[in-house]
PDB file of C-alpha atoms in Angstrom:
ATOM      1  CA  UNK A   1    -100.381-136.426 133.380  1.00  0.00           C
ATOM      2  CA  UNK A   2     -98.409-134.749 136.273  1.00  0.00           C
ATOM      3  CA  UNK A   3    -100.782-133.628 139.302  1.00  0.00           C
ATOM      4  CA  UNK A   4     -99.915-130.021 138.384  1.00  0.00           C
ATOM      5  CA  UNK A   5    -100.742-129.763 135.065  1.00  0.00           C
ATOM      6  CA  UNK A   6    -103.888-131.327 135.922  1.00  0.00           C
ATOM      7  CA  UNK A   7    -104.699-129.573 137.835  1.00  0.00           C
ATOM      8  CA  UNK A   8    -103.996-126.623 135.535  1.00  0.00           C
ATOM      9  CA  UNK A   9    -106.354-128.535 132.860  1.00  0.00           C
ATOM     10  CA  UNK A  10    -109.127-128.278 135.453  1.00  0.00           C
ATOM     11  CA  UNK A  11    -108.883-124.715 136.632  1.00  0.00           C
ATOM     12  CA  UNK A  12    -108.988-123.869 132.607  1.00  0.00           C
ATOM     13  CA  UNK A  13    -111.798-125.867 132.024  1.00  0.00           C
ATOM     14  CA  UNK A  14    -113.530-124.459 135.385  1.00  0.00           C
ATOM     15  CA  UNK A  15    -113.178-120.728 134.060  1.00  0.00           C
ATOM     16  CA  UNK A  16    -114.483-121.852 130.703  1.00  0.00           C
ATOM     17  CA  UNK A  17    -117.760-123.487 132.525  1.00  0.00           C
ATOM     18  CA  UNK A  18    -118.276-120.373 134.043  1.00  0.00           C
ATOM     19  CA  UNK A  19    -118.145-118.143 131.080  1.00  0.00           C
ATOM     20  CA  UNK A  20    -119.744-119.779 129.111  1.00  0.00           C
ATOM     21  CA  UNK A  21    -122.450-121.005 131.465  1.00  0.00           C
ATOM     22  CA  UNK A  22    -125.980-120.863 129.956  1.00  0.00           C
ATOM     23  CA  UNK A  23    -124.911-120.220 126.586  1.00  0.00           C
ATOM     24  CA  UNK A  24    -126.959-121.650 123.482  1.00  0.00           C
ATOM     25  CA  UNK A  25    -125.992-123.369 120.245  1.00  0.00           C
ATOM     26  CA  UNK A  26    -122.687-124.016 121.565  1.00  0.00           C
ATOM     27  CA  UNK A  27    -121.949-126.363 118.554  1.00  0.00           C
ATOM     28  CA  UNK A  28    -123.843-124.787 116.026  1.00  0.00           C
ATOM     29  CA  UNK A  29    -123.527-121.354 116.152  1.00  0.00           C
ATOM     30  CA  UNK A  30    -120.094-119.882 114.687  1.00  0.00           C
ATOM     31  CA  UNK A  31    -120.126-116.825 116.376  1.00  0.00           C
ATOM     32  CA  UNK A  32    -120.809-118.722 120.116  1.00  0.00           C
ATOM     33  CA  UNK A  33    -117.932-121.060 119.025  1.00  0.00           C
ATOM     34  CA  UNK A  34    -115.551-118.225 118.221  1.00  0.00           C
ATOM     35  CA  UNK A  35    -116.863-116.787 121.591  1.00  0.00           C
ATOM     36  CA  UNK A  36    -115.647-119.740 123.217  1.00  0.00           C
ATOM     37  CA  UNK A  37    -112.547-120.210 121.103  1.00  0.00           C
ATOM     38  CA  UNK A  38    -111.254-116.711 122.760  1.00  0.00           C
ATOM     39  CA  UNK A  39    -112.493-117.639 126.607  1.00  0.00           C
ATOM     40  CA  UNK A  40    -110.378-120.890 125.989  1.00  0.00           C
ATOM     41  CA  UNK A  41    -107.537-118.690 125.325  1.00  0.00           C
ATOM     42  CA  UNK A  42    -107.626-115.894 128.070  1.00  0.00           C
ATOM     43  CA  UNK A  43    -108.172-119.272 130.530  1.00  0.00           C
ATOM     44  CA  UNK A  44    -105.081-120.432 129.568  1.00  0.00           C
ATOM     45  CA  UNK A  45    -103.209-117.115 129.775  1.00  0.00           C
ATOM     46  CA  UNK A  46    -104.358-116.836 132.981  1.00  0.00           C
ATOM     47  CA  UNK A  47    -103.312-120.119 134.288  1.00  0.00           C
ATOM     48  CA  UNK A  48    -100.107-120.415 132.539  1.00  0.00           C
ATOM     49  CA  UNK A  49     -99.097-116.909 132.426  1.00  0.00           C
ATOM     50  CA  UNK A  50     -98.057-114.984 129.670  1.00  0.00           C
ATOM     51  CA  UNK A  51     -95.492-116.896 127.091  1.00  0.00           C
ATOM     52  CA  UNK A  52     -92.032-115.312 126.925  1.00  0.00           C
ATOM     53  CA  UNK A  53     -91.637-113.980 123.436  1.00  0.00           C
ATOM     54  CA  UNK A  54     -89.155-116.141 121.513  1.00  0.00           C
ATOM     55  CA  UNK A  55     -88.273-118.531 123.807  1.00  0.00           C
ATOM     56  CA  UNK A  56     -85.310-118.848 126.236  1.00  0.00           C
ATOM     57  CA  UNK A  57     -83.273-118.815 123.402  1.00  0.00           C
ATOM     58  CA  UNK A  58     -83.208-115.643 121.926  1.00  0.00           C
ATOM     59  CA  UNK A  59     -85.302-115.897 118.949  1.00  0.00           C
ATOM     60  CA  UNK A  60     -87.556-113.484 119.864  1.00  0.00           C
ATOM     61  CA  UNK A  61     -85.141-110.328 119.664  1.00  0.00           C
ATOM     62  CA  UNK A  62     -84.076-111.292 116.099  1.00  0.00           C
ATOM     63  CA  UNK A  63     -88.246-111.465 115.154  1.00  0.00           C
ATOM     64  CA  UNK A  64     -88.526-107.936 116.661  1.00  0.00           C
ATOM     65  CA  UNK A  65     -85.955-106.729 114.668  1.00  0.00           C
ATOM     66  CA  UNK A  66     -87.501-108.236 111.679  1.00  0.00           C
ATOM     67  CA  UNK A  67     -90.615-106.917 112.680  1.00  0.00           C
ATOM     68  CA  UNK A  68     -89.023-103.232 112.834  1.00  0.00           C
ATOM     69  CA  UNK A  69     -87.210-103.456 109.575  1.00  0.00           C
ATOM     70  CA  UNK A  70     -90.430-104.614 107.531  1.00  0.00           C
ATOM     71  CA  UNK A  71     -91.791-101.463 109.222  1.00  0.00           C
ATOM     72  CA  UNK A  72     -89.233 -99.223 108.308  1.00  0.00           C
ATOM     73  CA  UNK A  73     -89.241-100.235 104.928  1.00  0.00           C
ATOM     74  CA  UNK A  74     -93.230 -99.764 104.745  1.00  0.00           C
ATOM     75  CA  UNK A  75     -92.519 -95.901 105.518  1.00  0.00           C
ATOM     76  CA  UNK A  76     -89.969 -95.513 103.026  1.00  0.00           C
ATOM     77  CA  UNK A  77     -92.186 -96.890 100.522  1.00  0.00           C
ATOM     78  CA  UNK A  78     -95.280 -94.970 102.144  1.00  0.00           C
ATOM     79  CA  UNK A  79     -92.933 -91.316 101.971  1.00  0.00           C
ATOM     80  CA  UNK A  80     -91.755 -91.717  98.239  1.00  0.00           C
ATOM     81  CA  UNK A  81     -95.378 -92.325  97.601  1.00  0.00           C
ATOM     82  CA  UNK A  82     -96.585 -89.184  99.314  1.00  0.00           C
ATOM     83  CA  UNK A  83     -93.297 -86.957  97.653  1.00  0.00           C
ATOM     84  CA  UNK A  84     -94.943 -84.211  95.219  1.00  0.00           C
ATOM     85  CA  UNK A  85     -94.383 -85.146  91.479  1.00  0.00           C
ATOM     86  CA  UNK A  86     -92.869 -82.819  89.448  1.00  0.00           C
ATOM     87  CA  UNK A  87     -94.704 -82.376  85.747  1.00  0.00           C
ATOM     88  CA  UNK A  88     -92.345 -82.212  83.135  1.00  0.00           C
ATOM     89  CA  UNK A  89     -92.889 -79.703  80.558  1.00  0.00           C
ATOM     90  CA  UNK A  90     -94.791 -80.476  77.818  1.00  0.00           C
ATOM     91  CA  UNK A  91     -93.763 -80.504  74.635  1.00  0.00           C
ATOM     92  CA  UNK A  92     -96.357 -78.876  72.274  1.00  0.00           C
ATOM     93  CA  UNK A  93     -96.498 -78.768  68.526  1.00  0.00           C
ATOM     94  CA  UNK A  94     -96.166 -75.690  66.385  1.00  0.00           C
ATOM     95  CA  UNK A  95    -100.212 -75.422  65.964  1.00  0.00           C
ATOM     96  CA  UNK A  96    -100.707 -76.121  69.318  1.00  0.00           C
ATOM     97  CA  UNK A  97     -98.325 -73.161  70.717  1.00  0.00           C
ATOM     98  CA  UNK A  98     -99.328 -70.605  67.729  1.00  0.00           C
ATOM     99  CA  UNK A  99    -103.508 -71.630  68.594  1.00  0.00           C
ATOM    100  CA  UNK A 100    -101.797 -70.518  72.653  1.00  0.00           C
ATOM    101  CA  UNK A 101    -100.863 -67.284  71.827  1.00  0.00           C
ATOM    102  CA  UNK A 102    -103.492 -66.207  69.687  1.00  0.00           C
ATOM    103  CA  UNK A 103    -106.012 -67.040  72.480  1.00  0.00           C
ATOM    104  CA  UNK A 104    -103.870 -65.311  74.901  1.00  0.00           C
ATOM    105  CA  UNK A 105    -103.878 -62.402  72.981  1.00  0.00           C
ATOM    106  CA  UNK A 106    -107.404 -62.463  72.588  1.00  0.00           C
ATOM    107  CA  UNK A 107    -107.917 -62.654  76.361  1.00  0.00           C
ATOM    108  CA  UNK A 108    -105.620 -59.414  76.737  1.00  0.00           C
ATOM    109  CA  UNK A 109    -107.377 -57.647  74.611  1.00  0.00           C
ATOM    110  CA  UNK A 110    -111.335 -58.750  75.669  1.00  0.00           C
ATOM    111  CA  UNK A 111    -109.817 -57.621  79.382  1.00  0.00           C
ATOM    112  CA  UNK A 112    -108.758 -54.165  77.783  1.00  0.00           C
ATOM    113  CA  UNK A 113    -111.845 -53.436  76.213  1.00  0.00           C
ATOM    114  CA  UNK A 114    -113.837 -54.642  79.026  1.00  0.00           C
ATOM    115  CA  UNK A 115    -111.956 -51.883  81.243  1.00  0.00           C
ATOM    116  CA  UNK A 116    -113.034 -48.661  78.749  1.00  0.00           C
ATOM    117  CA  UNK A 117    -115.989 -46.627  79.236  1.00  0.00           C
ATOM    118  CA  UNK A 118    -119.413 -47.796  77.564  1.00  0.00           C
ATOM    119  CA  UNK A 119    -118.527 -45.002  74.584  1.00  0.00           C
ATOM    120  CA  UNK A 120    -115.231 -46.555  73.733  1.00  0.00           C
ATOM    121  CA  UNK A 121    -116.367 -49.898  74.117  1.00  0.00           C
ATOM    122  CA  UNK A 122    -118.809 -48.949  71.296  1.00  0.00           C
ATOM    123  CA  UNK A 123    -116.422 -47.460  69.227  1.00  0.00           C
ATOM    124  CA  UNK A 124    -114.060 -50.258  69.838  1.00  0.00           C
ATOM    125  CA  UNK A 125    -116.678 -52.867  68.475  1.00  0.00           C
ATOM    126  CA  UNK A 126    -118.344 -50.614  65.917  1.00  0.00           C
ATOM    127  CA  UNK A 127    -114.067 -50.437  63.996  1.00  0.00           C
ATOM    128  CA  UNK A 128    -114.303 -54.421  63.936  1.00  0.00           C
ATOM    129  CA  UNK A 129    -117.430 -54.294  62.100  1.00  0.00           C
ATOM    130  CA  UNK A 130    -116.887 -55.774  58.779  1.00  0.00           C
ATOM    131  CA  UNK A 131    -119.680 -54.861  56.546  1.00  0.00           C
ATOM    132  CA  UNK A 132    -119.992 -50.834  57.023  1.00  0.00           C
ATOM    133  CA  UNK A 133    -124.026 -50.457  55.914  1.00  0.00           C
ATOM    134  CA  UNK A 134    -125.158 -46.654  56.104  1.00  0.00           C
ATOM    135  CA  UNK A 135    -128.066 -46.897  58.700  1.00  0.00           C
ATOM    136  CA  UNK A 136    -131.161 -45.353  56.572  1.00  0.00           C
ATOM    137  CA  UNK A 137    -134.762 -45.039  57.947  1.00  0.00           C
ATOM    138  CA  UNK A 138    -135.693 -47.596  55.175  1.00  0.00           C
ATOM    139  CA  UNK A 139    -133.176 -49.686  56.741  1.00  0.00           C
ATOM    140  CA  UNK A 140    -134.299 -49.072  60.365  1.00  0.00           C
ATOM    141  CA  UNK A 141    -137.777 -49.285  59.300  1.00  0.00           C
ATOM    142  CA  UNK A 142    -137.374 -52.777  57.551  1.00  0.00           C
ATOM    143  CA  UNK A 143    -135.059 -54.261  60.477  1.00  0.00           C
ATOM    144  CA  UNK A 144    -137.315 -53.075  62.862  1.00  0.00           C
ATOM    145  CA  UNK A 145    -140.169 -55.039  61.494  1.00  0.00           C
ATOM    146  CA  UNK A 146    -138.488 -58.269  61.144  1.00  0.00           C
ATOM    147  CA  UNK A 147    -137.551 -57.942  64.958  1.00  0.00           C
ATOM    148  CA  UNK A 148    -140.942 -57.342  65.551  1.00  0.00           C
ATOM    149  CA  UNK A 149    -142.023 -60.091  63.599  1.00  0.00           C
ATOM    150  CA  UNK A 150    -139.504 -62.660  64.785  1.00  0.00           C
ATOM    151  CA  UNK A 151    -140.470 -61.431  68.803  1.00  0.00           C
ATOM    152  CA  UNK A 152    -144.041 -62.582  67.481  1.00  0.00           C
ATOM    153  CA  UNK A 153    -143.459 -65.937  66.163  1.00  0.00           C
ATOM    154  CA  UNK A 154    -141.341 -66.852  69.590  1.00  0.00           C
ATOM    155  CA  UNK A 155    -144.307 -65.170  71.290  1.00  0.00           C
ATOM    156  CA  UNK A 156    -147.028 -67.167  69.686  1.00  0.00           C
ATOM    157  CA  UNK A 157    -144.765 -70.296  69.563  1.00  0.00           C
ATOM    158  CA  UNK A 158    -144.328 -69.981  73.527  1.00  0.00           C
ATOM    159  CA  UNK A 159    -147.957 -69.153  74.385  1.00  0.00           C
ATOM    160  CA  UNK A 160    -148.754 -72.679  71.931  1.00  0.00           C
ATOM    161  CA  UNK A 161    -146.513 -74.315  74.171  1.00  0.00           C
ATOM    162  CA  UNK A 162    -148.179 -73.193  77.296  1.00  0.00           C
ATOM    163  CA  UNK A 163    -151.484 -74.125  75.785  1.00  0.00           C
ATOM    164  CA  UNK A 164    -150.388 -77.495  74.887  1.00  0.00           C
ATOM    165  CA  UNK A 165    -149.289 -77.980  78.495  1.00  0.00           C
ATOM    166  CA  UNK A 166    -152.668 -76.743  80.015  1.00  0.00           C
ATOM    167  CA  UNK A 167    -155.734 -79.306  81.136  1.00  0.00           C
ATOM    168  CA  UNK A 168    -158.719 -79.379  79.619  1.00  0.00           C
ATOM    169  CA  UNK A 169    -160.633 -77.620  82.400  1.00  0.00           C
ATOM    170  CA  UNK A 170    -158.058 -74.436  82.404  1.00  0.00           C
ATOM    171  CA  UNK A 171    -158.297 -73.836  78.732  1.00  0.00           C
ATOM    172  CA  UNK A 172    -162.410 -74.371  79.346  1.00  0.00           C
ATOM    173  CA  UNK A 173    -162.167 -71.221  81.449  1.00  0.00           C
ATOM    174  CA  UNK A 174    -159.793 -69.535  78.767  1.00  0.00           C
ATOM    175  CA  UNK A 175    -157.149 -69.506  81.345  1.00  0.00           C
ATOM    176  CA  UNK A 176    -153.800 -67.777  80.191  1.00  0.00           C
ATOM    177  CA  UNK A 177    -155.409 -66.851  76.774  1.00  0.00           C
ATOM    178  CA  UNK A 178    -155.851 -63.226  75.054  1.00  0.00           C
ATOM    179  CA  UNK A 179    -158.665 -62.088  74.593  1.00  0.00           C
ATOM    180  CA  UNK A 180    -158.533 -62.339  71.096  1.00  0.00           C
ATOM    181  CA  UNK A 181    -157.361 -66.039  71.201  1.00  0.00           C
ATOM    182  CA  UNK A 182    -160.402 -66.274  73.558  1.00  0.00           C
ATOM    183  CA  UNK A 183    -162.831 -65.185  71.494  1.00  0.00           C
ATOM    184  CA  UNK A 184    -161.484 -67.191  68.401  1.00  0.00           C
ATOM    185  CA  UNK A 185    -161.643 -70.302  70.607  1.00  0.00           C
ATOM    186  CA  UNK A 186    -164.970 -69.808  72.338  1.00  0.00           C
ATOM    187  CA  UNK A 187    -166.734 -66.985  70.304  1.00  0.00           C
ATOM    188  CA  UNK A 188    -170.125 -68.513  71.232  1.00  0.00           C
ATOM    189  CA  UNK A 189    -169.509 -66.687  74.853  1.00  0.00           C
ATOM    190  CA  UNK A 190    -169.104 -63.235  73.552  1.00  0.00           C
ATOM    191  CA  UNK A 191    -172.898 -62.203  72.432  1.00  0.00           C
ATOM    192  CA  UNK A 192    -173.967 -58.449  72.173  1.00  0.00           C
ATOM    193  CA  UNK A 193    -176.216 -56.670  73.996  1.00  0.00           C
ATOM    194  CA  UNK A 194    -179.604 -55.818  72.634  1.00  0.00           C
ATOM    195  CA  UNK A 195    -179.962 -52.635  73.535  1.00  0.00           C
ATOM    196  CA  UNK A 196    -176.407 -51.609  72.300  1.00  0.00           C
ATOM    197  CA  UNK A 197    -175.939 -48.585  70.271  1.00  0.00           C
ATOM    198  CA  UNK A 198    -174.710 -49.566  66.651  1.00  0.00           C
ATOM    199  CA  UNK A 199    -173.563 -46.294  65.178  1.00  0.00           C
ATOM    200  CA  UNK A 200    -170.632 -44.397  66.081  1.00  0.00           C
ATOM    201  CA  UNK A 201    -171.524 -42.084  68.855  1.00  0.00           C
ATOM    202  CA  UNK A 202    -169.585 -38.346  68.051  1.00  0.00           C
ATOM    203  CA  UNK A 203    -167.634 -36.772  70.865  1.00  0.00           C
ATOM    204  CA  UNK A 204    -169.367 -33.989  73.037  1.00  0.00           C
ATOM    205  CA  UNK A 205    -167.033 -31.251  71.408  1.00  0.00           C
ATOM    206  CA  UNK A 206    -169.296 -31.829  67.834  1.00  0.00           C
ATOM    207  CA  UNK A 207    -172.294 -31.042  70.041  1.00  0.00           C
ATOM    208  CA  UNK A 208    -171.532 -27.643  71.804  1.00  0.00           C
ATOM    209  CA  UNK A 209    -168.398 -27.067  69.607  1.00  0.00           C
ATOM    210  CA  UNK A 210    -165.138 -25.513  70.859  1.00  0.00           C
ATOM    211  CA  UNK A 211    -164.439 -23.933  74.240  1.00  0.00           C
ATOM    212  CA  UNK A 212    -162.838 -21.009  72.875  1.00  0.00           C
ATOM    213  CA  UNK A 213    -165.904 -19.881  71.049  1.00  0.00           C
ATOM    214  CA  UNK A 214    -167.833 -20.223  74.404  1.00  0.00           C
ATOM    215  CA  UNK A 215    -165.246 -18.056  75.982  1.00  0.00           C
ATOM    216  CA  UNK A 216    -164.917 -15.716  73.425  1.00  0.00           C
ATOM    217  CA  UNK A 217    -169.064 -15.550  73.487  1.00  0.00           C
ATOM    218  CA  UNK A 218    -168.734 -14.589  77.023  1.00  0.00           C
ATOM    219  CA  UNK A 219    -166.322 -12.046  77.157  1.00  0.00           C
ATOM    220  CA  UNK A 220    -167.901 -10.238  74.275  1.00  0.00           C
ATOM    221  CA  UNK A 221    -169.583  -7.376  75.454  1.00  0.00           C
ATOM    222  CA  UNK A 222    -171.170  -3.834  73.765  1.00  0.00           C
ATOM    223  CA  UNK A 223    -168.346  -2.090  74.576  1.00  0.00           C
ATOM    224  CA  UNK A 224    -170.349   0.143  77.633  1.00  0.00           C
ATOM    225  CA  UNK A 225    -168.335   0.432  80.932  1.00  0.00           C
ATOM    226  CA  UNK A 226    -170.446  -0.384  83.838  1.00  0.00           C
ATOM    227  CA  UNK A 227    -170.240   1.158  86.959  1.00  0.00           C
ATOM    228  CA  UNK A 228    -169.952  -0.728  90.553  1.00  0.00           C
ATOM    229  CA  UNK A 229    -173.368   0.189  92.061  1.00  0.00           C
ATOM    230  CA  UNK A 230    -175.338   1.760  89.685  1.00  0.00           C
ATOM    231  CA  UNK A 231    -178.799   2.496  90.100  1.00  0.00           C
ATOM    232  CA  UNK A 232    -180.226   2.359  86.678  1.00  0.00           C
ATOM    233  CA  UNK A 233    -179.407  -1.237  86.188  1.00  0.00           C
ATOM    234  CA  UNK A 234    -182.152  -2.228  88.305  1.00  0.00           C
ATOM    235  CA  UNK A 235    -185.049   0.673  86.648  1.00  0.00           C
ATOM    236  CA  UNK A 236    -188.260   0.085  85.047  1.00  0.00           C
ATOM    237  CA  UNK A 237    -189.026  -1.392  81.925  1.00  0.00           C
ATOM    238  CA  UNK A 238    -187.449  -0.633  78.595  1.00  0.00           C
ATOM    239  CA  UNK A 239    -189.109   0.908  75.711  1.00  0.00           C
ATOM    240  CA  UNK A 240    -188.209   0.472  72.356  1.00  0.00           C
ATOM    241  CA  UNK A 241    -185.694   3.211  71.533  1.00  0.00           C
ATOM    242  CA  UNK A 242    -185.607   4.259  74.581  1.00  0.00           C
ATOM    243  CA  UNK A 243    -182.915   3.240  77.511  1.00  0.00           C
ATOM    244  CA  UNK A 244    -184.056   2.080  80.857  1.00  0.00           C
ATOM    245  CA  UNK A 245    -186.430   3.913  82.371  1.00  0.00           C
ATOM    246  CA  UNK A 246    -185.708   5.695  85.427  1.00  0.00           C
ATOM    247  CA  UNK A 247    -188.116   5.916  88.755  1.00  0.00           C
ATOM    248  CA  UNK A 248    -191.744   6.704  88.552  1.00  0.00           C
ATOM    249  CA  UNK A 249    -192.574  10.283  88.348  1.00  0.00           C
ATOM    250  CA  UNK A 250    -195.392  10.350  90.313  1.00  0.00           C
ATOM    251  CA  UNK A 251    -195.425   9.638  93.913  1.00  0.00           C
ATOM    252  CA  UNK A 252    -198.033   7.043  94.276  1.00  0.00           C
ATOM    253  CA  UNK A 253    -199.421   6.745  97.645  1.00  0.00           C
ATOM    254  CA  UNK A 254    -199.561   3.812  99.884  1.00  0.00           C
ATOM    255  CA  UNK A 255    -203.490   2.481  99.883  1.00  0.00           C
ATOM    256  CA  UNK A 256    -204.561   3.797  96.534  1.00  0.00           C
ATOM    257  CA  UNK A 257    -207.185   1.530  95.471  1.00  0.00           C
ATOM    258  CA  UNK A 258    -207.246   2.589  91.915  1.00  0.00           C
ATOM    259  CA  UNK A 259    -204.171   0.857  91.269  1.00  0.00           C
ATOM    260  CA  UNK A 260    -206.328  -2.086  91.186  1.00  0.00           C
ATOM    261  CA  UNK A 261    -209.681  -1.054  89.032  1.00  0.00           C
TER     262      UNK A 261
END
């Protein structure tokens, strides 16, 4: 081996030492390896230099312009991927295009409607009515109560539901229930009161009767105008077809003790 590139050889394997000084599992581990594998490589770039692409004879101009063609080729390929596709029409069938225009039609006219006043809107829905049934109040009467009895089924059928879903403690405490439902599941709670009143009490108007007899007993009167500070309403005592007595007669003098014999 020529003195210089031994002397190359050494100063590579010098740099490698030192890199890799103190490393562990230098033969086992594949990642310390490959570690070692790329100091090996910058050693030798930096002894040698960096290698002159393609040679002294030209090569490496004509592997550049390889290189440049293979990536001008790539974009081509990469811009008629990215163009925008145009759909072609579609051809539809007879049902398909008649089925189109009925629901566009359809969509006109729901927008239309949707744009009247509430009145019109009424009107408008009341003319596509196909059975015209006279509204009667048997009629009323008898839909009525088969709404109300369908909004109690769904009702009872939801508060079953909720029951079924409750522990055994909650519906224990008769939580969520009516009271009726209460009392038909736990009417051994609900005991009366022994000193409760059995009979029907009557309202206090049966007792003193109507106020307009009371007032009209009031505001009777016998018919005599009374004067605003009249004496004889405060006189003696009345005698039997007499009126009200007037003052005593006789003056009766302060100190007579025969007033009280």
């Amino acid at each position: 081996m020529p003195p210089k590139k031994k002397k190359a050889e050494e100063q590579k394997k010098k740099i490698v030492e030192d890199k890799t000084f103190g490393l562990k599992n230098k033969k086992k581990s594949k990642k310390v390896q490959q570690y070692v594998e790329t100091v090996k490589k910058q050693a030798s770039q930096k002894v040698d230099g960096p290698r002159r692409k393609g040679g002294a004879s030209g090569s490496g101009s004509a592997a550049s312009a390889a290189r440049m063609a293979q990536m001008q080729a790539r974009l081509a390929e990469l811009e008629l991927m990215n163009q925008p596709v145009q759909d072609k029409p579609k051809k539809m069938s007879a049902a398909e295009a008649e089925r189109k225009r009925i629901e566009e039609e359809e969509e006109a006219e729901r927008i239309r409607i949707a744009n009247l006043p509430v009145e019109d809107q009424i009107e408008e829905e009341r003319v596509k009515l196909k059975t015209k049934t006279p509204v009667t109040l048997e009629r009323f009467m008898k839909w009525r109560a088969e709404k109300n009895k369908e909004n109690q089924v769904k009702v009872e059928a939801e508060r079953a539901a909720a029951y079924k879903k409750m522990s055994k403690a909650e519906r224990s405490r008769g939580q969520g229930l009516t009271g009726k439902e209460l009392f038909e599941a736990h009417s051994g709670l609900f005991v009366d009161d022994e000193n409760a009143v059995d009979e029907k009490l009557k309202p206090i108007s049966d007792y003193i009767g109507d106020d307009s007899d009371v007032n009209a007993e009031d505001t009777e009167g016998d018919g005599e105008e009374v004067t605003p500070g009249d004496a004889s309403l405060f006189g003696g005592e009345e005698t039997p077809g007499a009126g009200p007595s007037s003052a005593p007669s006789e003056a009766v003098a302060v100190g007579d003790e025969s007033l009280f014999s």
